Short mmCIF file of C-alpha atoms in Angstrom, two decimals:
data_model
loop_
_atom_site.label_atom_id
_atom_site.label_comp_id
_atom_site.label_asym_id
_atom_site.label_seq_id
_atom_site.Cartn_x
_atom_site.Cartn_y
_atom_site.Cartn_z
CA MET A 19 11.79 -18.95 3.65
CA SER A 20 13.14 -20.83 0.46
CA ASN A 21 13.36 -19.39 -2.81
CA TYR A 22 12.54 -20.72 -6.16
CA SER A 23 15.56 -19.45 -8.00
CA LYS A 24 18.64 -17.43 -7.56
CA GLN A 25 17.41 -14.78 -9.67
CA THR A 26 13.92 -13.04 -9.89
CA ASN A 27 11.36 -15.20 -11.85
CA TRP A 28 9.66 -12.33 -14.05
CA GLY A 29 7.45 -14.85 -15.58
CA GLN A 30 5.81 -15.27 -12.18
CA PHE A 31 6.25 -11.83 -10.79
CA ILE A 32 4.54 -9.76 -13.74
CA PRO A 33 1.26 -11.29 -13.59
CA LEU A 34 1.33 -11.15 -9.87
CA VAL A 35 1.81 -7.44 -9.79
CA THR A 36 -1.49 -6.88 -11.81
CA VAL A 37 -3.60 -7.57 -8.42
CA PHE A 38 -1.17 -4.73 -6.76
CA PHE A 39 -2.39 -2.39 -9.58
CA PHE A 40 -6.15 -3.26 -8.96
CA TRP A 41 -5.82 -2.53 -5.18
CA GLY A 42 -4.43 0.92 -5.91
CA PHE A 43 -7.04 1.51 -8.68
CA VAL A 44 -10.02 0.83 -6.67
CA ALA A 45 -8.98 2.31 -3.24
CA ALA A 46 -8.30 5.70 -5.03
CA SER A 47 -11.40 5.55 -7.38
CA ASN A 48 -13.44 5.23 -4.11
CA ASP A 49 -12.82 9.09 -3.86
CA ILE A 50 -14.80 9.77 -7.02
CA LEU A 51 -17.72 7.31 -5.50
CA ILE A 52 -18.06 9.67 -2.45
CA PRO A 53 -19.60 12.85 -4.03
CA VAL A 54 -21.58 10.78 -6.49
CA PHE A 55 -23.15 8.75 -3.69
CA LYS A 56 -23.63 11.92 -1.45
CA LYS A 57 -25.84 13.52 -3.93
CA ALA A 58 -27.61 10.56 -5.42
CA PHE A 59 -28.53 9.28 -1.73
CA ASN A 60 -28.84 12.67 -0.22
CA LEU A 61 -26.28 11.53 2.28
CA SER A 62 -24.46 13.59 5.00
CA GLN A 63 -20.91 13.78 4.99
CA THR A 64 -20.44 11.20 7.97
CA GLU A 65 -22.69 8.91 6.02
CA SER A 66 -20.88 9.12 2.89
CA MET A 67 -17.70 8.19 4.64
CA LEU A 68 -19.19 4.51 5.05
CA VAL A 69 -17.76 3.94 1.35
CA GLN A 70 -14.22 4.19 2.92
CA ILE A 71 -15.20 2.50 6.16
CA CYS A 72 -16.87 -0.33 4.61
CA PHE A 73 -13.82 -0.95 2.16
CA TYR A 74 -10.96 -0.77 4.62
CA VAL A 75 -12.73 -2.86 7.61
CA ALA A 76 -13.16 -5.42 5.07
CA TYR A 77 -9.43 -5.99 5.13
CA THR A 78 -9.64 -6.56 8.87
CA VAL A 79 -12.73 -8.69 8.56
CA GLY A 80 -11.13 -10.80 5.67
CA SER A 81 -7.96 -11.37 7.73
CA LEU A 82 -10.23 -12.73 10.74
CA ILE A 83 -12.18 -15.04 8.14
CA TYR A 84 -8.97 -16.42 7.05
CA MET A 85 -7.71 -17.15 10.44
CA PHE A 86 -11.00 -18.89 11.61
CA ILE A 87 -11.17 -20.88 8.39
CA SER A 88 -7.43 -22.04 8.96
CA LYS A 89 -8.05 -22.69 12.70
CA GLY A 90 -11.20 -24.92 11.65
CA LEU A 91 -8.95 -26.76 9.07
CA LYS A 92 -6.21 -26.89 11.76
CA GLN A 93 -4.02 -26.19 8.85
CA ASP A 94 -3.13 -22.74 7.10
CA LEU A 95 -5.61 -22.05 4.36
CA ILE A 96 -3.18 -21.08 1.98
CA ASN A 97 -0.76 -23.93 2.97
CA LYS A 98 -3.76 -26.06 1.93
CA ILE A 99 -4.96 -24.59 -1.38
CA GLY A 100 -1.87 -22.86 -2.77
CA TYR A 101 -0.63 -19.56 -3.67
CA LYS A 102 -1.99 -19.57 -7.14
CA ASN A 103 -5.60 -20.84 -5.99
CA GLY A 104 -5.50 -18.34 -3.13
CA LEU A 105 -4.96 -15.36 -5.50
CA ILE A 106 -7.57 -16.64 -8.09
CA THR A 107 -10.08 -17.23 -5.12
CA GLY A 108 -9.58 -13.56 -3.99
CA LEU A 109 -9.94 -12.33 -7.57
CA LEU A 110 -13.37 -14.22 -8.00
CA ILE A 111 -14.68 -12.86 -4.40
CA SER A 112 -13.81 -9.24 -5.77
CA ALA A 113 -15.55 -9.89 -9.04
CA ALA A 114 -18.53 -10.79 -6.94
CA GLY A 115 -18.67 -7.81 -5.23
CA THR A 116 -18.64 -5.82 -8.52
CA LEU A 117 -21.70 -7.76 -9.75
CA LEU A 118 -23.85 -6.13 -6.80
CA PHE A 119 -23.34 -2.61 -8.26
CA TYR A 120 -25.68 -3.66 -11.12
CA PRO A 121 -29.00 -4.38 -9.05
CA ALA A 122 -27.90 -1.82 -6.56
CA ALA A 123 -27.83 0.96 -9.10
CA ASN A 124 -31.31 -0.37 -10.61
CA MET A 125 -32.86 -0.41 -7.09
CA GLY A 126 -31.11 2.89 -5.91
CA SER A 127 -29.83 1.13 -2.76
CA PHE A 128 -27.04 2.51 -0.99
CA PRO A 129 -26.55 -0.21 1.46
CA LEU A 130 -26.36 -2.77 -1.37
CA MET A 131 -23.60 -0.43 -3.28
CA ILE A 132 -21.20 -0.19 -0.20
CA SER A 133 -22.12 -4.08 0.50
CA GLY A 134 -20.60 -4.64 -3.17
CA LEU A 135 -17.55 -2.67 -2.05
CA PHE A 136 -17.30 -4.63 1.39
CA ILE A 137 -17.14 -7.95 -0.93
CA VAL A 138 -14.41 -6.39 -3.17
CA GLY A 139 -12.60 -5.43 0.00
CA LEU A 140 -12.77 -9.09 1.39
CA GLY A 141 -11.52 -10.27 -1.86
CA PHE A 142 -8.40 -7.89 -1.80
CA SER A 143 -7.76 -9.06 1.76
CA LEU A 144 -7.15 -12.51 0.74
CA GLN A 145 -5.08 -11.32 -2.13
CA GLN A 146 -2.99 -9.33 0.13
CA ILE A 147 -2.23 -12.28 2.20
CA VAL A 148 -0.87 -14.43 -0.65
CA ALA A 149 0.43 -11.74 -3.07
CA ASN A 150 2.93 -9.66 -0.36
CA PRO A 151 4.90 -12.82 0.77
CA LEU A 152 4.87 -14.36 -2.73
CA ALA A 153 6.13 -11.07 -4.44
CA ILE A 154 9.23 -11.74 -1.81
CA GLU A 155 9.46 -15.52 -2.61
CA VAL A 156 9.77 -15.51 -6.63
CA GLY A 157 13.41 -14.52 -6.23
CA PRO A 158 16.45 -14.20 -4.18
CA VAL A 159 15.64 -13.14 -0.52
CA GLU A 160 18.29 -10.35 -0.73
CA THR A 161 16.21 -8.38 -3.21
CA GLY A 162 12.74 -9.49 -1.76
CA SER A 163 11.99 -6.10 -0.29
CA GLN A 164 12.95 -4.29 -3.39
CA ARG A 165 10.27 -6.46 -5.48
CA LEU A 166 7.68 -5.72 -2.82
CA THR A 167 8.70 -1.94 -3.20
CA MET A 168 8.18 -2.44 -7.11
CA ALA A 169 5.07 -4.14 -6.69
CA GLY A 170 4.00 -1.10 -4.45
CA GLY A 171 5.02 1.25 -7.38
CA ILE A 172 2.54 -0.44 -9.56
CA ASN A 173 0.06 0.00 -6.94
CA ASN A 174 0.59 3.85 -6.88
CA PHE A 175 0.28 3.74 -10.48
CA GLY A 176 -3.29 2.49 -10.13
CA THR A 177 -3.97 5.34 -7.33
CA THR A 178 -2.75 7.92 -9.91
CA ILE A 179 -4.86 6.94 -12.78
CA GLY A 180 -7.58 5.15 -11.27
CA PRO A 181 -9.60 8.17 -10.32
CA LEU A 182 -9.16 9.79 -13.74
CA ILE A 183 -10.49 6.70 -15.56
CA VAL A 184 -13.50 5.94 -13.36
CA SER A 185 -14.25 9.97 -13.35
CA PHE A 186 -14.14 9.95 -17.37
CA ALA A 187 -16.44 6.58 -17.27
CA ILE A 188 -18.91 8.09 -15.02
CA PHE A 189 -18.97 11.70 -16.07
CA GLY A 190 -17.76 11.63 -19.42
CA SER A 191 -14.54 13.89 -18.68
CA ALA A 192 -11.52 13.63 -16.56
CA THR A 193 -12.03 17.26 -15.47
CA ALA A 194 -16.02 17.56 -15.18
CA ALA A 195 -17.03 19.05 -12.26
CA ASN A 196 -20.45 17.86 -12.71
CA THR A 197 -21.86 15.44 -9.87
CA GLU A 198 -25.42 15.45 -11.13
CA VAL A 199 -25.12 12.04 -12.46
CA SER A 200 -27.25 9.18 -12.06
CA VAL A 201 -26.27 6.48 -9.78
CA GLU A 202 -27.05 3.95 -12.58
CA SER A 203 -23.81 5.33 -14.37
CA VAL A 204 -21.67 3.58 -11.69
CA LYS A 205 -22.83 0.03 -12.30
CA ILE A 206 -20.92 -0.14 -16.01
CA PRO A 207 -17.66 0.96 -14.86
CA TYR A 208 -17.69 -1.63 -11.87
CA LEU A 209 -19.23 -4.23 -14.08
CA ILE A 210 -16.05 -4.01 -16.50
CA LEU A 211 -13.86 -3.93 -13.47
CA GLY A 212 -15.35 -7.14 -12.53
CA VAL A 213 -14.87 -8.81 -15.78
CA ALA A 214 -11.16 -7.58 -15.49
CA PHE A 215 -10.80 -9.58 -12.25
CA VAL A 216 -12.03 -12.73 -13.89
CA LEU A 217 -9.79 -11.89 -16.98
CA VAL A 218 -6.73 -11.74 -14.37
CA ALA A 219 -8.00 -14.64 -12.52
CA VAL A 220 -7.83 -16.80 -15.84
CA MET A 221 -4.62 -15.43 -16.50
CA LEU A 222 -3.06 -16.50 -13.48
CA LYS A 223 -4.70 -20.14 -13.86
CA PHE A 224 -2.34 -20.29 -16.81
CA SER A 225 0.55 -18.59 -15.16
CA SER A 226 3.77 -20.09 -14.01
CA LEU A 227 3.11 -19.05 -10.55
CA PRO A 228 3.48 -21.87 -8.02
CA THR A 229 0.43 -24.11 -7.53
CA ILE A 230 1.70 -25.18 -4.06
CA THR A 231 3.06 -23.21 -1.21
CA PRO A 232 6.72 -23.70 -0.70
CA THR A 233 6.40 -23.18 3.37
CA ASN A 234 4.21 -26.03 3.09
CA ILE A 235 6.72 -28.52 1.90
CA GLU A 236 9.94 -27.10 3.06
CA ASN A 237 11.32 -25.51 5.84
CA THR A 238 9.57 -27.89 8.26
CA ASP A 239 12.88 -29.57 9.71
CA ASP A 240 12.49 -28.75 13.73
CA SER A 241 16.21 -28.01 13.35
CA THR A 242 15.26 -24.68 11.65
CA PRO A 243 15.32 -21.81 14.12
CA GLY A 244 12.01 -21.21 15.52
CA GLU A 245 10.34 -23.90 13.45
CA HIS A 246 9.16 -25.74 16.50
CA ARG A 247 7.06 -22.75 17.20
CA LYS A 248 3.16 -23.34 17.14
CA SER A 249 1.91 -20.00 16.01
CA ALA A 250 3.03 -17.22 14.08
CA LEU A 251 2.27 -14.96 17.25
CA GLN A 252 5.36 -16.59 18.92
CA TYR A 253 7.74 -14.55 16.95
CA PRO A 254 8.51 -11.18 18.42
CA GLN A 255 9.71 -9.66 14.95
CA LEU A 256 6.00 -10.54 13.84
CA ILE A 257 4.23 -9.12 17.13
CA MET A 258 6.23 -5.72 16.75
CA GLY A 259 5.86 -5.72 13.07
CA MET A 260 2.09 -5.96 13.49
CA ILE A 261 2.30 -2.75 15.42
CA ALA A 262 4.81 -1.21 12.80
CA ILE A 263 2.25 -1.63 10.24
CA PHE A 264 -0.60 -0.29 12.31
CA VAL A 265 1.23 2.92 12.62
CA TYR A 266 2.87 2.96 9.23
CA VAL A 267 -0.42 2.87 7.53
CA GLY A 268 -1.93 5.16 10.17
CA VAL A 269 0.71 7.98 9.55
CA GLU A 270 0.39 7.52 5.57
CA VAL A 271 -3.31 7.94 5.62
CA SER A 272 -3.41 10.52 8.21
CA THR A 273 -0.90 12.76 6.91
CA ALA A 274 -2.99 13.00 3.55
CA SER A 275 -6.33 13.18 5.34
CA ASN A 276 -5.56 16.23 7.39
CA LEU A 277 -3.56 18.15 4.85
CA PRO A 278 -6.71 19.39 2.86
CA ALA A 279 -8.25 20.93 6.23
CA TYR A 280 -4.80 22.40 7.10
CA MET A 281 -4.35 24.33 3.69
CA GLU A 282 -7.92 25.58 3.82
CA LYS A 283 -8.16 26.71 7.26
CA ASP A 284 -4.65 27.86 8.00
CA LEU A 285 -3.37 28.85 4.56
CA GLY A 286 -6.62 29.86 2.88
CA PHE A 287 -6.59 27.71 0.03
CA GLU A 288 -9.81 27.04 -1.86
CA THR A 289 -11.10 23.29 -1.90
CA LYS A 290 -10.79 22.85 -5.51
CA ASP A 291 -6.87 24.15 -5.42
CA VAL A 292 -6.00 21.44 -2.74
CA ALA A 293 -6.53 18.39 -5.02
CA PRO A 294 -3.12 18.74 -6.80
CA TYR A 295 -1.18 18.85 -3.57
CA ILE A 296 -3.16 15.63 -2.54
CA SER A 297 -2.29 14.14 -5.81
CA LEU A 298 1.30 15.13 -5.38
CA TYR A 299 1.29 13.25 -1.82
CA TRP A 300 0.39 10.04 -3.21
CA ALA A 301 2.45 10.43 -6.23
CA SER A 302 5.42 10.98 -3.87
CA MET A 303 4.64 7.35 -2.73
CA MET A 304 4.91 6.13 -6.37
CA ILE A 305 8.27 8.29 -6.80
CA GLY A 306 9.87 6.60 -3.67
CA ARG A 307 8.71 3.21 -4.66
CA TRP A 308 10.06 3.28 -8.15
CA THR A 309 13.39 4.27 -6.74
CA GLY A 310 13.41 1.60 -3.99
CA ALA A 311 12.62 -0.93 -6.92
CA VAL A 312 15.89 -0.37 -8.68
CA ASP A 313 17.64 -3.32 -6.84
CA ALA A 314 15.09 -5.75 -7.91
CA PHE A 315 16.49 -5.83 -11.47
CA ASP A 316 19.31 -7.78 -12.58
CA PHE A 317 21.34 -5.01 -14.00
CA SER A 318 25.00 -3.98 -13.84
CA ALA A 319 25.98 -1.95 -10.71
CA GLY A 320 26.82 1.13 -12.92
CA PHE A 321 23.35 1.12 -14.65
CA LYS A 322 21.43 0.89 -11.18
CA LYS A 323 23.27 4.13 -10.25
CA ILE A 324 21.96 5.55 -13.16
CA LEU A 325 18.47 4.37 -12.77
CA ARG A 326 18.41 5.39 -9.23
CA PHE A 327 18.58 8.82 -10.30
CA LEU A 328 16.19 8.51 -13.40
CA ALA A 329 13.52 6.46 -12.00
CA PRO A 330 12.19 9.04 -9.33
CA TYR A 331 12.02 11.82 -11.78
CA LEU A 332 10.14 9.53 -14.39
CA ALA A 333 7.65 9.00 -11.63
CA PHE A 334 7.65 12.69 -11.31
CA GLY A 335 6.89 13.04 -14.74
CA VAL A 336 3.91 10.73 -14.53
CA PHE A 337 2.38 13.09 -11.85
CA LEU A 338 3.23 16.13 -14.01
CA LEU A 339 1.54 14.48 -16.96
CA VAL A 340 -1.76 13.50 -15.14
CA ASN A 341 -2.19 16.84 -13.63
CA ALA A 342 -1.49 18.62 -17.04
CA ILE A 343 -4.20 16.32 -18.47
CA ALA A 344 -6.53 17.62 -15.38
CA LYS A 345 -5.80 21.05 -16.51
CA HIS A 346 -4.02 21.84 -13.30
CA ASP A 347 -1.26 24.68 -13.05
CA LEU A 348 2.20 22.74 -12.78
CA THR A 349 4.34 25.76 -11.73
CA PRO A 350 4.11 25.43 -8.06
CA PHE A 351 5.46 21.81 -8.23
CA TYR A 352 8.80 22.11 -10.11
CA VAL A 353 10.55 23.04 -6.89
CA TYR A 354 9.42 19.81 -5.68
CA GLY A 355 12.04 18.23 -8.04
CA LEU A 356 14.72 19.41 -5.47
CA ILE A 357 13.18 17.89 -2.59
CA ILE A 358 13.30 14.43 -4.39
CA ILE A 359 17.02 14.57 -4.06
CA ILE A 360 16.75 14.21 -0.31
CA MET A 361 15.06 10.75 -0.85
CA ILE A 362 17.37 9.66 -3.30
CA ILE A 363 19.89 10.31 -0.88
CA CYS A 364 18.18 8.41 1.68
CA ASP A 365 17.83 5.37 -0.63
CA VAL A 366 21.49 5.32 -1.52
CA MET A 367 22.55 5.37 2.06
CA SER A 368 20.31 2.44 2.91
CA LYS A 369 22.30 0.00 0.74
CA GLY A 370 19.30 -2.10 -0.05
CA ASN A 371 18.93 -3.33 3.42
CA PRO A 372 15.45 -3.16 4.74
CA ALA A 373 16.36 -2.59 8.25
CA ARG A 374 18.46 0.20 7.51
CA MET A 375 16.10 1.62 5.07
CA LEU A 376 13.36 1.52 7.65
CA LEU A 377 15.52 3.32 10.25
CA ILE A 378 16.83 6.01 7.69
CA PHE A 379 13.37 6.80 5.90
CA SER A 380 11.51 6.88 9.33
CA SER A 381 13.88 9.14 10.82
CA ALA A 382 13.59 11.27 7.37
CA GLY A 383 9.67 11.13 8.12
CA ILE A 384 10.08 12.56 11.45
CA ALA A 385 12.41 15.49 10.13
CA ALA A 386 9.80 16.39 7.57
CA LEU A 387 6.85 16.62 10.02
CA LEU A 388 8.82 18.75 12.50
CA VAL A 389 9.81 20.99 9.53
CA GLY A 390 6.06 21.05 8.67
CA MET A 391 4.99 21.81 12.23
CA LEU A 392 7.67 24.52 12.87
CA THR A 393 7.15 26.28 9.68
CA LYS A 394 4.25 28.12 7.72
CA GLY A 395 2.94 28.76 4.04
CA MET A 396 4.25 26.58 1.16
CA VAL A 397 7.23 25.40 3.17
CA SER A 398 5.16 23.41 5.59
CA VAL A 399 2.90 22.24 2.84
CA TYR A 400 5.93 20.92 0.81
CA ALA A 401 7.52 19.29 4.08
CA PHE A 402 4.03 17.39 4.86
CA THR A 403 3.82 16.40 1.29
CA SER A 404 7.37 14.84 1.41
CA VAL A 405 6.06 12.56 4.02
CA GLY A 406 4.87 10.39 1.01
CA LEU A 407 8.44 10.10 -0.02
CA PHE A 408 9.65 8.66 3.33
CA CYS A 409 6.48 6.26 3.61
CA SER A 410 6.80 4.97 0.13
CA THR A 411 9.13 2.03 1.00
CA LEU A 412 8.16 1.38 4.57
CA TRP A 413 5.40 -1.14 3.83
CA PRO A 414 7.86 -3.66 2.00
CA CYS A 415 10.65 -3.09 4.64
CA ILE A 416 8.40 -3.99 7.62
CA PHE A 417 6.68 -6.75 5.66
CA ALA A 418 10.13 -8.43 4.91
CA LEU A 419 11.29 -8.11 8.33
CA ALA A 420 8.22 -8.91 10.11
CA ILE A 421 7.78 -12.31 8.19
CA ASN A 422 11.44 -13.24 7.99
CA GLY A 423 12.23 -16.52 9.77
CA LEU A 424 8.60 -17.62 10.10
CA GLY A 425 8.94 -20.54 7.91
CA LYS A 426 5.61 -22.72 7.66
CA HIS A 427 3.94 -19.86 9.71
CA THR A 428 4.50 -17.01 7.06
CA ASN A 429 1.05 -17.11 5.29
CA GLN A 430 -0.49 -16.89 8.82
CA GLY A 431 1.72 -13.88 9.82
CA SER A 432 0.95 -12.30 6.42
CA GLY A 433 -2.70 -12.39 7.40
CA LEU A 434 -2.06 -10.80 10.90
CA LEU A 435 0.05 -7.92 9.11
CA ILE A 436 -2.90 -7.23 6.72
CA MET A 437 -5.37 -7.06 9.41
CA MET A 438 -3.59 -4.08 10.95
CA ILE A 439 -4.37 -1.86 7.78
CA MET A 440 -7.11 -0.96 10.08
CA GLY A 441 -4.67 1.61 11.74
CA GLY A 442 -5.34 4.01 8.81
CA GLY A 443 -8.70 4.94 10.24
CA ILE A 444 -8.02 4.80 13.95
CA VAL A 445 -4.45 6.86 13.66
CA SER A 446 -6.45 9.30 11.54
CA LEU A 447 -9.01 9.53 14.15
CA ILE A 448 -6.64 10.09 16.88
CA GLN A 449 -4.91 13.09 14.75
CA GLY A 450 -8.21 14.51 14.11
CA TYR A 451 -9.08 14.57 18.06
CA ILE A 452 -5.68 16.27 18.64
CA ALA A 453 -6.42 18.69 15.96
CA ASP A 454 -9.62 19.66 17.63
CA ILE A 455 -8.17 20.30 21.18
CA THR A 456 -4.99 22.20 19.49
CA THR A 457 -4.61 22.97 15.89
CA ILE A 458 -4.37 20.80 12.87
CA HIS A 459 -0.70 22.24 12.41
CA MET A 460 0.46 20.82 15.64
CA SER A 461 -1.57 17.43 15.27
CA TYR A 462 1.21 16.20 13.20
CA ILE A 463 2.87 15.19 16.31
CA VAL A 464 0.87 12.05 15.97
CA GLY A 465 2.82 11.23 12.77
CA VAL A 466 5.91 12.04 14.67
CA ILE A 467 5.09 9.34 17.14
CA CYS A 468 4.46 6.82 14.37
CA PHE A 469 7.83 7.41 12.91
CA ALA A 470 9.48 6.93 16.03
CA TYR A 471 8.13 3.67 16.86
CA LEU A 472 9.09 2.59 13.17
CA ALA A 473 12.80 3.80 13.73
CA PHE A 474 12.69 1.75 17.11
CA TYR A 475 11.39 -1.40 15.21
CA ALA A 476 14.25 -1.10 12.77
CA ILE A 477 16.55 -1.07 15.37
CA ARG A 478 14.91 -3.68 17.57
CA VAL A 479 14.19 -6.21 14.90
CA SER A 480 17.63 -6.60 13.88
CA GLY A 481 18.68 -7.74 16.98
CA ILE A 482 15.67 -10.27 17.39
CA LEU A 483 16.49 -11.98 13.91
CA LYS A 484 20.18 -12.30 14.73
CA SER A 485 19.37 -14.02 17.90
CA GLN A 486 17.20 -16.51 15.88
CA GLY A 487 20.22 -17.20 13.62
CA ILE A 488 18.90 -15.41 10.81
CA ASP A 489 22.01 -13.96 8.64
CA LEU A 490 21.30 -10.18 8.09
CA ASP A 491 24.08 -9.90 5.68
CA LYS A 492 21.98 -11.71 2.97
CA LEU A 493 19.73 -8.72 3.00
CA THR A 494 22.48 -6.71 1.37
CA LYS A 495 24.22 -9.00 -0.69
CA GLY A 496 23.64 -8.03 -4.40
CA SER A 497 22.18 -4.60 -3.69
CA GLY A 498 24.05 -3.06 -6.51
CA HIS A 499 25.46 -0.15 -4.14
#
């Protein structure tokens, strides 16, 4: 894959990461919609989960539509319309989905509400297909995974503040416990969100993001390793990477999804007291991603060393501030600052190489889950929560390794990877089944197996890329360590 400059093009990268913020903002805000819809439409718990199912299934459906359109055109869709137009189209599709909230609220129609969310998700699918490889493309290859990590940190900032803002917009208070609210109160926040999508689309239209796709005009010489292949599916790093994305999203989502039940059933926590720990899990993702993003900046090696210790605690401070606003007791969380040191050590050991980082963080994830399974009380809670720290940088590592060397098939590969986000639902279902036949505590063995595959992929993909003539040393140059 070619790059536009020897340094990160911040003029292109900054407007790009706004879409990453939206993904996190909307995904986390769905948790606010669930109890509102459940009350307003008199739904069962299973029926209320249609909110999440429709939203996440849209990613897979969107990726399949993308592939079918590309097949019909006999050309990759993004190669035809370009990166910039692809992002703008995705934003406008999502904006169209938010428009459905207005008639749905007026008619009191739950199917129309979740149809709106589905369309928002379809737009996000196209945005993800474009934005992930583009975040790697707008600078040097050796810091591509770090830029994707930084974009993920912006995404997690959206997951942190999204529920607070949407809750305030619907209920009038970020801490309100009242869910006796008319469903019509939902339509204005989501119409405002739709306007935001359109404004960002306009901003991107006049931004310096590339209009054409570099992989469409470059890297097409048959002498390039693997360039003679007719499909992205002929690249083993992508095939194995698809499985890696599936199990990664699976362990990330299932760890958090099963934590409330474990704390309530096994440790006797009240439901209302579990929320801050779930918040800490997702904040851990932000902590790790802010740390991993340090190498994306063109700072001196000495200043990067300082930032490597400062960035995670700034992110931890955001978590404490958000929970202070929500009037949660912060005392139980201060000890977590010590656990963050382990993640910092793992980051330093990785030396900015995505394959090495994937191996080290996956191994740390296995250790965290095993500690959680073999202990009880708050030690196990903090161990399970720390999985968020070790999941934090895995998406960009897997993504960068899986699309490395795909050349003109990069966008097709990106679409296939996005399709595997469905692993979040399937792995969670598997862990739930294991919990039913054993215990929730022991069901985390599913996560151990997921991390074990990721560690295997980290080792195997290095050999695959070297065999294709790809210089892995480029991934570590300029890392600042």
